C-alpha cells in the first residue's frame, strides 16, 4: 500500500517491479500536511515564520499554521493500519513523519518524546507481531528495525544558518513541501 504522492509511488513502482505485486495507492499514507508552510523551503519558513519555525524545531506541534498535528496523522494512519489484511507481510510506502507517527502509535510510544527519530530517505522500519497478545487481547507489535536501509551512509540534513543541529521528526515533510 503506498501514499498516492509522487515520491512514494515512484518507490512503490520499484517494489512492484521487483516483486510482481501491485501497490494500492491510499491518501491516508500521505506526508503530514504543513498548512501555510506548503511549498516553502526551510529557510523561507524560518524567515517568514520564525516563532513557528522555532517551535517546530523544538519538536512541538505548531497548530496555527493550518497543517496537521501528529495526532491527526496518527488517526488516519491507524485507520489504514486497522484495515490491512491479515497476511504474513505488508509493505507500506509512505513518508518520514507519517511513518514515524504510525510506528510510534502501533508501539504505544509517546508522540512528544520522539524516541525513534525521523527516517532517512529510502529507509524503513520493520514491525513484527509479537508471539502473544497484550493483556487486553489486542495484538502487540515489536520493532525489528528502524531507519534500516541499503548499505551505505545516510545523507544527513544539511543545516541552514542558525540551525541548532536538532532535527524535527517532520523534516521530510518540510523538505517535500518545498518540492
Short mmCIF file of C-alpha atoms in Angstrom, two decimals:
data_model
loop_
_atom_site.label_atom_id
_atom_site.label_comp_id
_atom_site.label_asym_id
_atom_site.label_seq_id
_atom_site.Cartn_x
_atom_site.Cartn_y
_atom_site.Cartn_z
CA UNK A 1 0.00 0.00 0.00
CA UNK A 2 1.51 3.35 -0.99
CA UNK A 3 0.92 7.01 -0.43
CA UNK A 4 -0.57 8.49 -3.57
CA UNK A 5 2.10 11.20 -3.65
CA UNK A 6 4.74 11.08 -6.40
CA UNK A 7 7.86 10.19 -4.39
CA UNK A 8 6.12 7.27 -2.69
CA UNK A 9 4.52 5.94 -5.87
CA UNK A 10 7.95 6.00 -7.57
CA UNK A 11 9.37 3.91 -4.71
CA UNK A 12 6.36 1.60 -4.87
CA UNK A 13 6.90 1.15 -8.62
CA UNK A 14 10.40 -0.19 -7.93
CA UNK A 15 8.96 -2.63 -5.39
CA UNK A 16 6.28 -3.65 -7.89
CA UNK A 17 8.93 -4.40 -10.50
CA UNK A 18 10.97 -6.47 -8.02
CA UNK A 19 8.04 -8.45 -6.59
CA UNK A 20 5.44 -8.61 -9.35
CA UNK A 21 2.87 -7.25 -6.90
CA UNK A 22 0.73 -4.17 -7.45
CA UNK A 23 0.71 -1.41 -4.83
CA UNK A 24 -2.61 0.11 -3.89
CA UNK A 25 -2.47 3.92 -3.51
CA UNK A 26 -4.07 5.32 -0.37
CA UNK A 27 -4.16 9.03 0.59
CA UNK A 28 -4.08 8.10 4.30
CA UNK A 29 -0.35 7.43 3.82
CA UNK A 30 0.37 10.96 2.57
CA UNK A 31 3.00 13.08 4.28
CA UNK A 32 1.92 15.31 7.12
CA UNK A 33 0.28 18.48 5.83
CA UNK A 34 2.21 21.61 6.75
CA UNK A 35 -0.55 24.15 6.11
CA UNK A 36 0.69 27.59 5.10
CA UNK A 37 4.27 26.29 5.04
CA UNK A 38 3.50 24.11 1.99
CA UNK A 39 5.72 24.97 -0.97
CA UNK A 40 8.29 26.83 1.13
CA UNK A 41 11.87 25.77 1.85
CA UNK A 42 13.13 25.54 5.42
CA UNK A 43 14.96 28.85 5.01
CA UNK A 44 11.80 30.53 3.71
CA UNK A 45 9.74 29.19 6.61
CA UNK A 46 12.36 30.29 9.11
CA UNK A 47 12.44 33.81 7.61
CA UNK A 48 8.65 34.21 7.26
CA UNK A 49 7.55 32.43 10.44
CA UNK A 50 10.50 32.46 12.87
CA UNK A 51 8.45 31.82 16.01
CA UNK A 52 6.53 28.91 14.45
CA UNK A 53 9.75 27.51 12.97
CA UNK A 54 11.46 27.60 16.38
CA UNK A 55 8.51 25.74 17.95
CA UNK A 56 8.59 23.14 15.16
CA UNK A 57 12.37 22.68 15.51
CA UNK A 58 11.83 22.06 19.21
CA UNK A 59 9.51 19.18 18.27
CA UNK A 60 6.26 20.88 19.25
CA UNK A 61 3.03 20.83 17.24
CA UNK A 62 2.57 24.17 15.53
CA UNK A 63 -1.18 24.15 15.00
CA UNK A 64 -1.73 27.76 13.98
CA UNK A 65 -0.10 27.09 10.59
CA UNK A 66 -3.18 25.16 9.45
CA UNK A 67 -1.37 21.88 8.99
CA UNK A 68 -1.99 18.52 10.62
CA UNK A 69 -0.99 17.65 14.15
CA UNK A 70 0.87 14.40 14.80
CA UNK A 71 -2.31 13.11 16.40
CA UNK A 72 -4.31 13.76 13.21
CA UNK A 73 -1.70 11.90 11.16
CA UNK A 74 -1.86 9.05 13.68
CA UNK A 75 -5.65 8.81 13.43
CA UNK A 76 -5.64 8.50 9.63
CA UNK A 77 -2.74 6.04 9.53
CA UNK A 78 -4.12 3.89 12.37
CA UNK A 79 -7.39 3.68 10.42
CA UNK A 80 -5.48 2.34 7.42
CA UNK A 81 -3.38 0.01 9.59
CA UNK A 82 -6.51 -1.49 11.17
CA UNK A 83 -7.94 -2.19 7.71
CA UNK A 84 -4.91 -4.13 6.42
CA UNK A 85 -5.49 -7.78 5.55
CA UNK A 86 -4.22 -10.47 7.91
CA UNK A 87 -1.35 -11.68 5.72
CA UNK A 88 2.24 -12.64 6.57
CA UNK A 89 3.77 -9.36 5.33
CA UNK A 90 2.61 -5.90 4.29
CA UNK A 91 4.75 -3.08 2.95
CA UNK A 92 3.57 0.49 3.47
CA UNK A 93 5.31 3.07 1.28
CA UNK A 94 4.93 6.42 2.95
CA UNK A 95 6.91 9.42 4.23
CA UNK A 96 9.08 10.00 7.29
CA UNK A 97 6.73 11.96 9.55
CA UNK A 98 3.81 9.73 8.60
CA UNK A 99 5.79 6.53 9.15
CA UNK A 100 7.05 7.83 12.48
CA UNK A 101 3.56 8.75 13.70
CA UNK A 102 2.18 5.32 12.78
CA UNK A 103 5.14 3.37 14.17
CA UNK A 104 5.04 5.23 17.47
CA UNK A 105 1.28 4.66 17.74
CA UNK A 106 1.49 0.93 16.95
CA UNK A 107 4.26 0.51 19.52
CA UNK A 108 2.45 2.64 22.11
CA UNK A 109 5.22 5.26 22.26
CA UNK A 110 4.75 8.88 23.26
CA UNK A 111 4.48 11.30 20.30
CA UNK A 112 6.03 14.10 22.31
CA UNK A 113 9.33 12.35 23.06
CA UNK A 114 10.25 11.07 19.57
CA UNK A 115 12.22 8.14 20.86
CA UNK A 116 12.74 6.73 17.36
CA UNK A 117 13.72 9.81 15.39
CA UNK A 118 12.97 10.55 11.72
CA UNK A 119 13.61 8.14 8.88
CA UNK A 120 16.21 8.97 6.24
CA UNK A 121 15.03 8.91 2.62
CA UNK A 122 14.56 5.37 1.29
CA UNK A 123 14.87 3.88 4.79
CA UNK A 124 12.29 1.94 6.71
CA UNK A 125 11.07 0.49 9.96
CA UNK A 126 10.15 -3.17 10.39
CA UNK A 127 7.40 -4.18 12.77
CA UNK A 128 6.55 -7.76 13.69
CA UNK A 129 3.57 -9.17 15.54
CA UNK A 130 4.53 -10.34 19.00
CA UNK A 131 4.05 -14.02 19.79
CA UNK A 132 1.43 -13.33 22.43
CA UNK A 133 -1.38 -10.78 22.64
CA UNK A 134 -1.49 -7.92 25.13
CA UNK A 135 -3.35 -8.39 28.41
CA UNK A 136 -6.47 -6.86 26.81
CA UNK A 137 -6.28 -9.35 23.92
CA UNK A 138 -5.08 -6.83 21.33
CA UNK A 139 -2.19 -7.51 19.01
CA UNK A 140 1.20 -6.47 20.31
CA UNK A 141 3.93 -5.35 17.95
CA UNK A 142 7.67 -5.22 18.31
CA UNK A 143 10.19 -3.13 16.44
CA UNK A 144 12.67 -5.28 14.50
CA UNK A 145 14.49 -2.40 12.79
CA UNK A 146 14.28 1.36 12.49
CA UNK A 147 15.99 3.58 9.91
CA UNK A 148 17.14 0.45 8.07
CA UNK A 149 18.36 0.91 4.53
CA UNK A 150 20.59 -0.33 1.78
CA UNK A 151 24.30 -0.42 2.65
CA UNK A 152 25.96 2.96 2.59
CA UNK A 153 25.87 6.15 4.57
CA UNK A 154 22.80 8.13 5.47
CA UNK A 155 22.91 11.60 3.96
CA UNK A 156 22.16 13.96 6.85
CA UNK A 157 20.10 17.12 6.69
CA UNK A 158 22.45 19.98 5.93
CA UNK A 159 21.86 22.71 8.50
CA UNK A 160 20.86 26.21 7.50
CA UNK A 161 22.29 29.33 9.10
CA UNK A 162 21.44 29.40 12.79
CA UNK A 163 20.48 25.73 12.82
CA UNK A 164 20.75 24.22 16.28
CA UNK A 165 21.56 20.78 14.89
CA UNK A 166 18.35 19.40 16.36
CA UNK A 167 16.25 17.88 13.63
CA UNK A 168 12.49 17.75 13.70
CA UNK A 169 10.61 14.49 13.14
CA UNK A 170 8.79 16.33 10.36
CA UNK A 171 11.92 17.27 8.42
CA UNK A 172 10.95 15.24 5.37
CA UNK A 173 7.50 16.85 5.35
CA UNK A 174 9.03 20.31 5.19
CA UNK A 175 11.57 19.25 2.57
CA UNK A 176 8.87 17.52 0.49
CA UNK A 177 6.57 20.53 0.73
CA UNK A 178 9.23 22.61 -0.96
CA UNK A 179 9.41 20.25 -3.96
#
